[in-house]
Short mmCIF file of C-alpha atoms in Angstrom, two decimals:
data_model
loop_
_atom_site.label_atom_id
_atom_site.label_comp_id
_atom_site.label_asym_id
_atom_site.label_seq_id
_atom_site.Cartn_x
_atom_site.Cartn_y
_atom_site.Cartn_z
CA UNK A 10 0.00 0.00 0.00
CA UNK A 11 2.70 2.28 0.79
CA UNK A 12 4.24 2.26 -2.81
CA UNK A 13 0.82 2.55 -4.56
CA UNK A 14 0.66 5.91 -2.36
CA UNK A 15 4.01 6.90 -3.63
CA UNK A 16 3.18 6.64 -6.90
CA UNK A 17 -0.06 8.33 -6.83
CA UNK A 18 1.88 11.06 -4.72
CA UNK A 19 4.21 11.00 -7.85
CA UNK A 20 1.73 11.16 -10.53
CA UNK A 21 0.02 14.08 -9.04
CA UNK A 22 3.21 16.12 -8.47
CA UNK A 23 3.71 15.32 -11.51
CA UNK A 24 0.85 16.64 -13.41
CA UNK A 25 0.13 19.70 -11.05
CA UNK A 26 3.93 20.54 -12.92
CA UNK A 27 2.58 20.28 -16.43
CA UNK A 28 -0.34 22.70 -15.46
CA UNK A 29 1.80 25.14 -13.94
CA UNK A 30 4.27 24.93 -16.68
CA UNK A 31 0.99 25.43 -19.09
CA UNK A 32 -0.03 28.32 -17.31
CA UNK A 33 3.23 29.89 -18.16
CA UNK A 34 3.73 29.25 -21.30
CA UNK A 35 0.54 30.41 -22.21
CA UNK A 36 0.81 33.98 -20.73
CA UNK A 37 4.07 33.76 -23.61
CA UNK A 38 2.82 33.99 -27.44
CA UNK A 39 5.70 32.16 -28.84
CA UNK A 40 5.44 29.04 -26.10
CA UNK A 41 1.34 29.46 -26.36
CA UNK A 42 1.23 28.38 -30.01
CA UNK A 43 4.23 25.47 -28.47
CA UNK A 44 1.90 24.26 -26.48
CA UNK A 45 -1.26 24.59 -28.71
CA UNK A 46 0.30 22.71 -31.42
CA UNK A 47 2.55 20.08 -30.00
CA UNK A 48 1.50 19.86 -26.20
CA UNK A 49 -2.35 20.41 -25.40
CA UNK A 50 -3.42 19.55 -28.96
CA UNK A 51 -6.49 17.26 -28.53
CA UNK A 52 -6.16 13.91 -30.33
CA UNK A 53 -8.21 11.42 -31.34
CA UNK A 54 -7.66 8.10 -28.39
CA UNK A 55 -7.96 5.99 -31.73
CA UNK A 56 -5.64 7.35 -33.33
CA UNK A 57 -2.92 5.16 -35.08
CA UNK A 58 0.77 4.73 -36.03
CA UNK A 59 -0.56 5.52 -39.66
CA UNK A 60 -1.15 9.13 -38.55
CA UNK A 61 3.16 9.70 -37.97
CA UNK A 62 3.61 9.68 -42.25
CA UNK A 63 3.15 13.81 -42.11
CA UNK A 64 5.40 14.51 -39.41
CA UNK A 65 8.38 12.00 -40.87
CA UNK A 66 7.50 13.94 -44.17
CA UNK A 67 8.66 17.19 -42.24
CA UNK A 68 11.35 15.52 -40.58
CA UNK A 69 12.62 14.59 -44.67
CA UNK A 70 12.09 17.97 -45.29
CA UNK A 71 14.40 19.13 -42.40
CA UNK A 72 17.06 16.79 -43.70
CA UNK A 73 16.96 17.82 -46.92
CA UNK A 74 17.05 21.48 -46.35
CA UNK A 75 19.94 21.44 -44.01
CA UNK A 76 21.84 18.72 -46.07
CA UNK A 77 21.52 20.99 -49.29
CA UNK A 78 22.90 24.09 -47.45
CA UNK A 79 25.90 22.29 -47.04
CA UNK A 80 25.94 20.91 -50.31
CA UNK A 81 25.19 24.22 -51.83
CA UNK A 82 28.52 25.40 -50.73
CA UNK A 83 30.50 22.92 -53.05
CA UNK A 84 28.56 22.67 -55.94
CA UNK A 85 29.64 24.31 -59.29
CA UNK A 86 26.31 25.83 -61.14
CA UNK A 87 28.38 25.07 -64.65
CA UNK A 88 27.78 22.66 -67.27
CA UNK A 89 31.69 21.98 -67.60
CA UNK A 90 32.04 21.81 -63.92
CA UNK A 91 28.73 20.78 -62.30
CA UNK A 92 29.96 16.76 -62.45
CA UNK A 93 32.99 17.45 -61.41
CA UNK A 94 32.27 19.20 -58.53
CA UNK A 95 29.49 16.33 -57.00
CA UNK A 96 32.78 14.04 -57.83
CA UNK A 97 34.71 16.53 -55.45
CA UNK A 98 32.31 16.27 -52.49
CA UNK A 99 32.30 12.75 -53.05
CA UNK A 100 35.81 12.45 -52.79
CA UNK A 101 37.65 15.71 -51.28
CA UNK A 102 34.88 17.08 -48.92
CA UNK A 103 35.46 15.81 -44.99
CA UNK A 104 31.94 13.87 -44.52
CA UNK A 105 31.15 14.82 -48.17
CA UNK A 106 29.64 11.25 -49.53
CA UNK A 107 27.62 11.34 -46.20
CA UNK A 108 26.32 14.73 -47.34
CA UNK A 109 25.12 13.96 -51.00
CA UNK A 110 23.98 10.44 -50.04
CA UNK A 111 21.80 11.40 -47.24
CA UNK A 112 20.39 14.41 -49.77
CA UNK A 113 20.06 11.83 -52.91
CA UNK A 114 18.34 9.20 -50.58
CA UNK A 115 16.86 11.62 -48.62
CA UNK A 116 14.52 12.82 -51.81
CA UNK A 117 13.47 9.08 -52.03
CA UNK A 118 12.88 8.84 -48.12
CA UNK A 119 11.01 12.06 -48.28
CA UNK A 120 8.55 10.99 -51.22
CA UNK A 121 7.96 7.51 -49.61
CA UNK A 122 6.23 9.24 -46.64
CA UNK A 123 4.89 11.45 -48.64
CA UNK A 124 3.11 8.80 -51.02
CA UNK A 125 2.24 6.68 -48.10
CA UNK A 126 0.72 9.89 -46.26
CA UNK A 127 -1.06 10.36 -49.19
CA UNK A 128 -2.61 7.29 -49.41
CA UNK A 129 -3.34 6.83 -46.03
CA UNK A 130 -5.18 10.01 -46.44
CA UNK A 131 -7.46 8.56 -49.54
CA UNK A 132 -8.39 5.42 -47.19
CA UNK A 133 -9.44 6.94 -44.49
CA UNK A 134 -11.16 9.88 -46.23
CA UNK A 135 -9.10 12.85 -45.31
CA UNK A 136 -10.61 14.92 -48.22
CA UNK A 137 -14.04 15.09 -47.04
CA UNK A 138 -15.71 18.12 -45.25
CA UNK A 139 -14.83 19.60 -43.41
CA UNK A 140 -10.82 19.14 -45.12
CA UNK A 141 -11.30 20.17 -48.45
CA UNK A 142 -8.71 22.97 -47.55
CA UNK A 143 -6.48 20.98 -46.08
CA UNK A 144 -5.98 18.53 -48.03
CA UNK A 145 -5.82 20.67 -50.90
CA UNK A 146 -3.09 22.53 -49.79
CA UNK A 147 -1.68 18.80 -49.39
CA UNK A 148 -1.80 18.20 -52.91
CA UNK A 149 -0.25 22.19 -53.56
CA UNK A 150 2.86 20.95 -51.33
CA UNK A 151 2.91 17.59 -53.62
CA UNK A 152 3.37 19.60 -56.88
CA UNK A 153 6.32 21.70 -55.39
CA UNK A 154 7.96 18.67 -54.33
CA UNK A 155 7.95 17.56 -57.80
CA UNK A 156 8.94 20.45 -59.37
CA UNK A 157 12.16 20.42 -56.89
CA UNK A 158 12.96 16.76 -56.99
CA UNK A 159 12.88 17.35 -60.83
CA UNK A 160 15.40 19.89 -60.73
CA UNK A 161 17.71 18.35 -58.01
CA UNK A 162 17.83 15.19 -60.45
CA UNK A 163 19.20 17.78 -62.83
CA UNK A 164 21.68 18.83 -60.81
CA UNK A 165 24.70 16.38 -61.18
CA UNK A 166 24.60 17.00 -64.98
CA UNK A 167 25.56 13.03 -65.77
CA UNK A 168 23.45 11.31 -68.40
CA UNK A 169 19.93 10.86 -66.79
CA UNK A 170 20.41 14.69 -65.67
CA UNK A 171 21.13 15.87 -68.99
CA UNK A 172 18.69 14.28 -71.05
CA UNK A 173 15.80 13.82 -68.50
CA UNK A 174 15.99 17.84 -68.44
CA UNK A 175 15.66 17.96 -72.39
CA UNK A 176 12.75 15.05 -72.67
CA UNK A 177 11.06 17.20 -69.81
CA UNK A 178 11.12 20.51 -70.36
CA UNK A 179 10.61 19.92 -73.73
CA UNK A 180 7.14 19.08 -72.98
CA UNK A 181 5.94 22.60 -72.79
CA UNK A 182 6.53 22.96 -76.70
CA UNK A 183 3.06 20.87 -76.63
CA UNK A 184 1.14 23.80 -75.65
CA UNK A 185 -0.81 25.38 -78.33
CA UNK A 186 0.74 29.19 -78.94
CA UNK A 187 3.16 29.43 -76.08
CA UNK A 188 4.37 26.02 -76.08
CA UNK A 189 8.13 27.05 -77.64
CA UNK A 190 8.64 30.44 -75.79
CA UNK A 191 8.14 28.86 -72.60
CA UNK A 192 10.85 26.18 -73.65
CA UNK A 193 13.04 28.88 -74.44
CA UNK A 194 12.75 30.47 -71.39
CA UNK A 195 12.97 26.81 -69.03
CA UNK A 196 16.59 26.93 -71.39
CA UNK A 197 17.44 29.94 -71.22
CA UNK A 198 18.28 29.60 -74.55
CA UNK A 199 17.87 27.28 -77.49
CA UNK A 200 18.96 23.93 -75.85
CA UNK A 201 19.62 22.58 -72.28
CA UNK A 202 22.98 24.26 -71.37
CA UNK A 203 24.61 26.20 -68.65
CA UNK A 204 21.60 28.80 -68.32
CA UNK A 205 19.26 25.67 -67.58
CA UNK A 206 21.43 24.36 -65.21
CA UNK A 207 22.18 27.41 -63.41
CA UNK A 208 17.92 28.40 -63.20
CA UNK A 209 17.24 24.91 -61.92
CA UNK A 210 19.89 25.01 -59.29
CA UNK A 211 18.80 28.46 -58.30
CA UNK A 212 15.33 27.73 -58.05
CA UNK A 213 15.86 23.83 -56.21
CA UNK A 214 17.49 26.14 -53.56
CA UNK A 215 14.68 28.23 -53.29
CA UNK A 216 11.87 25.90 -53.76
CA UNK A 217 11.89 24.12 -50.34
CA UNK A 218 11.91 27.52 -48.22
CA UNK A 219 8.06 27.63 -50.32
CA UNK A 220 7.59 23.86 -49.12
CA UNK A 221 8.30 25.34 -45.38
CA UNK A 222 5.80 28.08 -45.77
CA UNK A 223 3.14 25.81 -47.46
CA UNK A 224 3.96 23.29 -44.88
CA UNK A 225 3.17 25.73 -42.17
CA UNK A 226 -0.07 26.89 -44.01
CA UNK A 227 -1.01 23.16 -44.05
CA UNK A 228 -0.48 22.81 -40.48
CA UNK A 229 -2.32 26.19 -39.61
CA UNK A 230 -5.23 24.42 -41.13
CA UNK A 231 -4.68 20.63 -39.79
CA UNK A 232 -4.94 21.86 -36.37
CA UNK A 233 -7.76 24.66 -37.17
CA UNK A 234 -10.50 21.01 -38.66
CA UNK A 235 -8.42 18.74 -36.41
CA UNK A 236 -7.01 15.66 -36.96
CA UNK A 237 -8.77 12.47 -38.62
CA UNK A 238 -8.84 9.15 -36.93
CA UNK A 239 -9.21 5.47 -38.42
CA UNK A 240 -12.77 5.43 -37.32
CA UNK A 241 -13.76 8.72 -39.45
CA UNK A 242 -15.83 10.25 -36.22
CA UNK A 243 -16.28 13.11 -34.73
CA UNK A 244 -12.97 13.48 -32.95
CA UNK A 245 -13.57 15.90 -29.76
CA UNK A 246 -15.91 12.79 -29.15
CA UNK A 247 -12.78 11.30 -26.93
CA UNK A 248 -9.80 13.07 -27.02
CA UNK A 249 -6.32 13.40 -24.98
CA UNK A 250 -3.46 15.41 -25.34
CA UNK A 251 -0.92 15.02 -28.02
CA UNK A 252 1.90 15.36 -24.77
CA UNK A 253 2.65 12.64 -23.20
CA UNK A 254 -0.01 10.32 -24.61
CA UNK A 255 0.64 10.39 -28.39
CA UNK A 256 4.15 12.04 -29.38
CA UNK A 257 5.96 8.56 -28.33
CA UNK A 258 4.05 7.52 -31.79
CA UNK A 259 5.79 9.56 -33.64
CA UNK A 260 8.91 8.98 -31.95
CA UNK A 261 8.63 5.47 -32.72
CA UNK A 262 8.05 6.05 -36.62
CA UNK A 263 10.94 8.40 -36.54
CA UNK A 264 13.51 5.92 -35.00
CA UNK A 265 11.96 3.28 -37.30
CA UNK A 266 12.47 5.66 -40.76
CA UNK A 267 15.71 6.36 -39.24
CA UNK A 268 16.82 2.74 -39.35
CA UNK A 269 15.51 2.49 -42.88
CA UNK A 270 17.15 5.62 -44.13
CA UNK A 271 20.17 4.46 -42.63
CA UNK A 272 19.91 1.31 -44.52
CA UNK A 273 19.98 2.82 -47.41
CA UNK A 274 22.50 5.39 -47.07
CA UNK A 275 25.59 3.12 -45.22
CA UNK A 276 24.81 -0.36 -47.24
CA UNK A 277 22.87 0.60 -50.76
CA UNK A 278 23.33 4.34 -51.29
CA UNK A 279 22.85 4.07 -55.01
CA UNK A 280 20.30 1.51 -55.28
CA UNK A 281 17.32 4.11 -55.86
CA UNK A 282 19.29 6.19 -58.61
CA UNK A 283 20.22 4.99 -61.96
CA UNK A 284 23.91 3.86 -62.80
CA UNK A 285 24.07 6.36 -66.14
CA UNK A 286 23.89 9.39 -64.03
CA UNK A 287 27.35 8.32 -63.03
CA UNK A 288 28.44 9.33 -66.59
CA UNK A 289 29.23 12.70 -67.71
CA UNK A 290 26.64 14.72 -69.52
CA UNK A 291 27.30 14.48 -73.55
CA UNK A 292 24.92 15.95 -75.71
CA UNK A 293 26.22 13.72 -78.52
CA UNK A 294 24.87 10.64 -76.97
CA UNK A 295 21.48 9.46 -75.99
CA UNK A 296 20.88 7.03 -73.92
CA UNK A 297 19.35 3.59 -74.80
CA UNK A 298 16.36 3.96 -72.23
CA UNK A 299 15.94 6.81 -70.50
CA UNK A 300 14.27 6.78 -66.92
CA UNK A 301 13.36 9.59 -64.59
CA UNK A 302 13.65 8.80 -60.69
CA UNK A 303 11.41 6.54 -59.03
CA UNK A 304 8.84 8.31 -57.95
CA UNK A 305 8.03 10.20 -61.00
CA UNK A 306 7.76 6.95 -62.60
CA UNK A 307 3.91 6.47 -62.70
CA UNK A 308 3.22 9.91 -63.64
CA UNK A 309 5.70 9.04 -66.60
CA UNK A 310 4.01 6.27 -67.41
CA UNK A 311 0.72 7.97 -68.08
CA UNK A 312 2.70 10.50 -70.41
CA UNK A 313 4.15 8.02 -72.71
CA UNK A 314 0.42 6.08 -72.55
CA UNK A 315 -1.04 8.83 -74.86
CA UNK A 316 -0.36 8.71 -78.23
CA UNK A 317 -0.61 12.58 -78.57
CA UNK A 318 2.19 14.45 -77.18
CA UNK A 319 -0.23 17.65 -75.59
CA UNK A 320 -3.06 14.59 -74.51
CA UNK A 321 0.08 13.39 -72.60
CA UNK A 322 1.48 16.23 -71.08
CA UNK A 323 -2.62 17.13 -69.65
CA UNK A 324 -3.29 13.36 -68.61
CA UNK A 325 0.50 13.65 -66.75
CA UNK A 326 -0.61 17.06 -64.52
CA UNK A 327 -4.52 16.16 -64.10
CA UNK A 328 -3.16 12.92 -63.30
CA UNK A 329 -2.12 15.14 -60.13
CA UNK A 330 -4.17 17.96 -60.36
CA UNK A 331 -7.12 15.56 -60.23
CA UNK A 332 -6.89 14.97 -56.22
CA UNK A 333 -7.65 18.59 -56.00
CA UNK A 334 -11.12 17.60 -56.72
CA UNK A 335 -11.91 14.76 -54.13
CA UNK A 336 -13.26 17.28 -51.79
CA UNK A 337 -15.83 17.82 -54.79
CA UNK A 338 -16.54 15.09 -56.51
CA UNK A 339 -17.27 12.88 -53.17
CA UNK A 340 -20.85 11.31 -52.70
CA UNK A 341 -20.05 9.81 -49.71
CA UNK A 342 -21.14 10.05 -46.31
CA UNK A 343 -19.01 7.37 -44.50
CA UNK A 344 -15.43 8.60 -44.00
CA UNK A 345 -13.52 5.63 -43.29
CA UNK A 346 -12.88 2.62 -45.43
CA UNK A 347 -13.24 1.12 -42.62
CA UNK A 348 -16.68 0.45 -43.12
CA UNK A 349 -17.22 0.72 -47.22
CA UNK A 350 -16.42 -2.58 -48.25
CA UNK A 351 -16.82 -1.59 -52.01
CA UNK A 352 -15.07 1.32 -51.32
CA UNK A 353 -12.28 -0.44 -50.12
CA UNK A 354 -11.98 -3.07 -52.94
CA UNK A 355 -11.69 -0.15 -55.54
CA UNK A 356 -8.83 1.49 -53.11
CA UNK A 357 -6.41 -1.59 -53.27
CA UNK A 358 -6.94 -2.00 -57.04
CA UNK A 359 -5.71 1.38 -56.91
CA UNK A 360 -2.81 1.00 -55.16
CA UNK A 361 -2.18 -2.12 -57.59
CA UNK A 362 -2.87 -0.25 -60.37
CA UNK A 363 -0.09 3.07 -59.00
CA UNK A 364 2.61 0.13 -58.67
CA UNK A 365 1.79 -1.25 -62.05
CA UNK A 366 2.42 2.48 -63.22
CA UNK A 367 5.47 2.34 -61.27
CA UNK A 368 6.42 -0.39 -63.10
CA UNK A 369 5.41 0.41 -66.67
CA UNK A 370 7.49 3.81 -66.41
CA UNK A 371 10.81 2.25 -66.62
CA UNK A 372 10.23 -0.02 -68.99
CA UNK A 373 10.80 0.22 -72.93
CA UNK A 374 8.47 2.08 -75.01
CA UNK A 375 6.66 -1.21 -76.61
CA UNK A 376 4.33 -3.44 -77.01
CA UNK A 377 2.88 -5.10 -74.44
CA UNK A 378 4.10 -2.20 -71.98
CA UNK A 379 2.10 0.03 -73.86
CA UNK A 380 -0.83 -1.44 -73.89
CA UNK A 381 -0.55 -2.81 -70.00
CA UNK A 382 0.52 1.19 -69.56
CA UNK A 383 -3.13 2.26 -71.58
CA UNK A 384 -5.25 -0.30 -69.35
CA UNK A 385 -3.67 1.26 -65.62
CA UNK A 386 -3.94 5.18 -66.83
CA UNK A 387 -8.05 4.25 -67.98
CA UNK A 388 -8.43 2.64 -64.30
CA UNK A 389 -6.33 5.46 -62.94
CA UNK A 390 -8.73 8.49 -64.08
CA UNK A 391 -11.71 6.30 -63.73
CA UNK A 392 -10.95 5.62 -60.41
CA UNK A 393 -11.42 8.93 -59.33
CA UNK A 394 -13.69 10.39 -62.02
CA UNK A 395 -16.24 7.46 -61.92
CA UNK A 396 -16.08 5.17 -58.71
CA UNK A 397 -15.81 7.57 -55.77
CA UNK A 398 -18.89 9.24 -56.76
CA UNK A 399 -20.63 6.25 -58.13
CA UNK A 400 -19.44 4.11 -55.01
CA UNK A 401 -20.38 6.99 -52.90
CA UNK A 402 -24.18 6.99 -54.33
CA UNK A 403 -24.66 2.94 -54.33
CA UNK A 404 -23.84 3.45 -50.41
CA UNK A 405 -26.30 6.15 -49.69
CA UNK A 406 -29.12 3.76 -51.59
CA UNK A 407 -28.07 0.42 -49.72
CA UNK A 408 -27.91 2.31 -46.39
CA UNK A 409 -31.09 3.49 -46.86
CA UNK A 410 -32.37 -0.01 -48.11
CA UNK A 411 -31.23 -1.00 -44.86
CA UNK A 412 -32.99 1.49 -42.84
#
């Protein structure tokens, strides 16, 4: 009995601390929003390990923006010296390989949450009411990332760099009117050379500094609709504090991306890049097969899937543009997948169908990829364009069979 007392004597001095702590930091502005946002925040008692895939994607984003500081100060913006100067943090810099790898891994790292949050988000209905905002400004910090990853691919000027920046920006000359100036001006001139290189490494500096201030926006409106849960109910039903109750979540899926970056990095550092881009730009030579990074790869898929260059280039941005509309488009009532069994079938054929995409993008440009690649980008669109609102409406009319 006398140790049970103890430790309810230790609990209670315990917590009578936290409030008086509270109390002070809230008479502070700076410490108030603190504690708002990462002490008192009410959470969800349901919630799961599922819900850590946005804070390891700003942990990435952390990584990569003080790992390409450093690497910043090395790198050569010039086509005749851009190559060698990776090659010279690789070999001359004191931790230099640590630097680029955990930046060139870290892009891969950082998209992998980022998918994965993502698609966490489309099972458990993050995009309905009241977080059409929110997770639109989701899909707004998705397109950045893009655009920067695209760039910092161009960056080491080897083979893939080169000639992924050509195939790519290149694109534009599809649009009607405007198409070739806006090439010209992606150049800098008239072909990928040093003005290219140097925009693209100016604005792949600049670009995550936006992804911090979108990031923050997105948070500003996470915790002004609150947080989802697994269950898709009302959330203030049952709710504790994010501190002490919840944050050893996140903790946990830190230390456990952590290990896997770390994996990567130390034992496999150049397993998720392609071996060409360890060979010196040359204008003079295309390569057999060229492949963009993995995570572009199903978005390049449903480019090369339409015949017509301009139908490719639209199906390639809607194919991202069209979450944007999910807070629209939506029929249904029931937020989690949880309990929409037809729902739920639909959602792992399109996860199937993403990693057939995957697939499909780095493959050649022939028959029977093309016509496996035609078949995914048709279930792709009419995933989205057809079964969440017809799915949505078939649930309303057998729920109200029911009733």
């Amino acid at each position: 009995m006398g140790s049970r007392k103890y430790l309810i004597y230790i609990f209670k001095v315990k917590f009578t601390y936290f409030d008086i702590m509270r109390t002070r930091w809230n008479k502070n502005p700076v410490l108030a929003i603190v504690n708002n946002h990462l002490i008192d925040y009410p959470t969800a008692i349901n919630t799961s390990y599922l819900y850590g895939f946005g804070s390891m994607a700003g942990l990435m984003l952390v990584v990569q923006i003080l790992t390409g500081i450093f690497l910043a100060m090395h790198y050569t913006g010039h086509v005749d010296l851009a190559f060698a100067s990776v090659e010279h943090i690789m070999r001359d810099v004191n931790n230099g390989w640590l630097i680029r790898y955990l930046h060139a891994n870290g892009a891969s790292m950082f998209f992998i949450v980022t998918y994965s949050h993502i698609f966490r988000g489309l099972y458990y209905g993050s995009y309905m009411n009241p977080r059409g905002p929110l997770w639109c400004s989701g899909v707004v910090i998705f397109l950045v990332m893009m655009g920067t990853g695209f760039m910092g691919y161009v960056l080491p000027w080897g083979q893939m760099s080169f000639w992924g920046a050509t195939v790519i920006t290149n694109l534009a000359s599809a649009i009607p009117v405007v198409g070739e100036p806006i090439v010209q001006w992606l150049w800098g001139g008239f072909s990928v050379d040093n003005a290219t290189l140097n925009r693209f490494f100016s604005l792949h500096y600049l670009l995550p500094f936006l992804i911090t201030g979108l990031v923050l926006v997105h948070l500003s409106l996470l915790h002004t609709t609150g947080s989802n849960n697994p269950l898709g109910i009302n959330k203030n039903i049952d709710t504790v504090s994010f501190y002490p109750y919840f944050y050893v979540k996140d903790l946990f899926a830190f230390l456990a991306l952590v290990a896997f970056f770390s994996f990567f990095v130390f034992f496999y550092p150049n397993t998720l890049g392609h071996a060409d881009n360890y060979i010196p730009a040359n204008p003079l030579s295309t390569p057999a097969h060229i492949v963009p990074e993995w995570y572009f790869l199903p978005y390049y898929a449903i480019l090369r899937s339409i015949p017509d260059k301009l139908g490719g280039v639209v199906a390639m941005v809607g194919a991202i543009l069209i979450l944007m509309l999910l807070p629209i488009i939506n029929t249904s009532e029931i937020r989690s997948s949880k309990f929409r069994p037809i729902y739920s079938v639909a959602y792992w054929f399109l996860v199937s169908d993403f990693l057939i995409l995957g697939w499909i993008g780095q493959k050649p440009v022939e028959t029977p990829y093309i016509e496996v690649g035609q078949v995914a980008t048709v279930f792709y669109f009419l995933f989205f364009l057809v079964l969440i609102p017809v799915i949505g409406i078939v649930e309303k009319s057998l729920i109200r069979a029911k009733v």
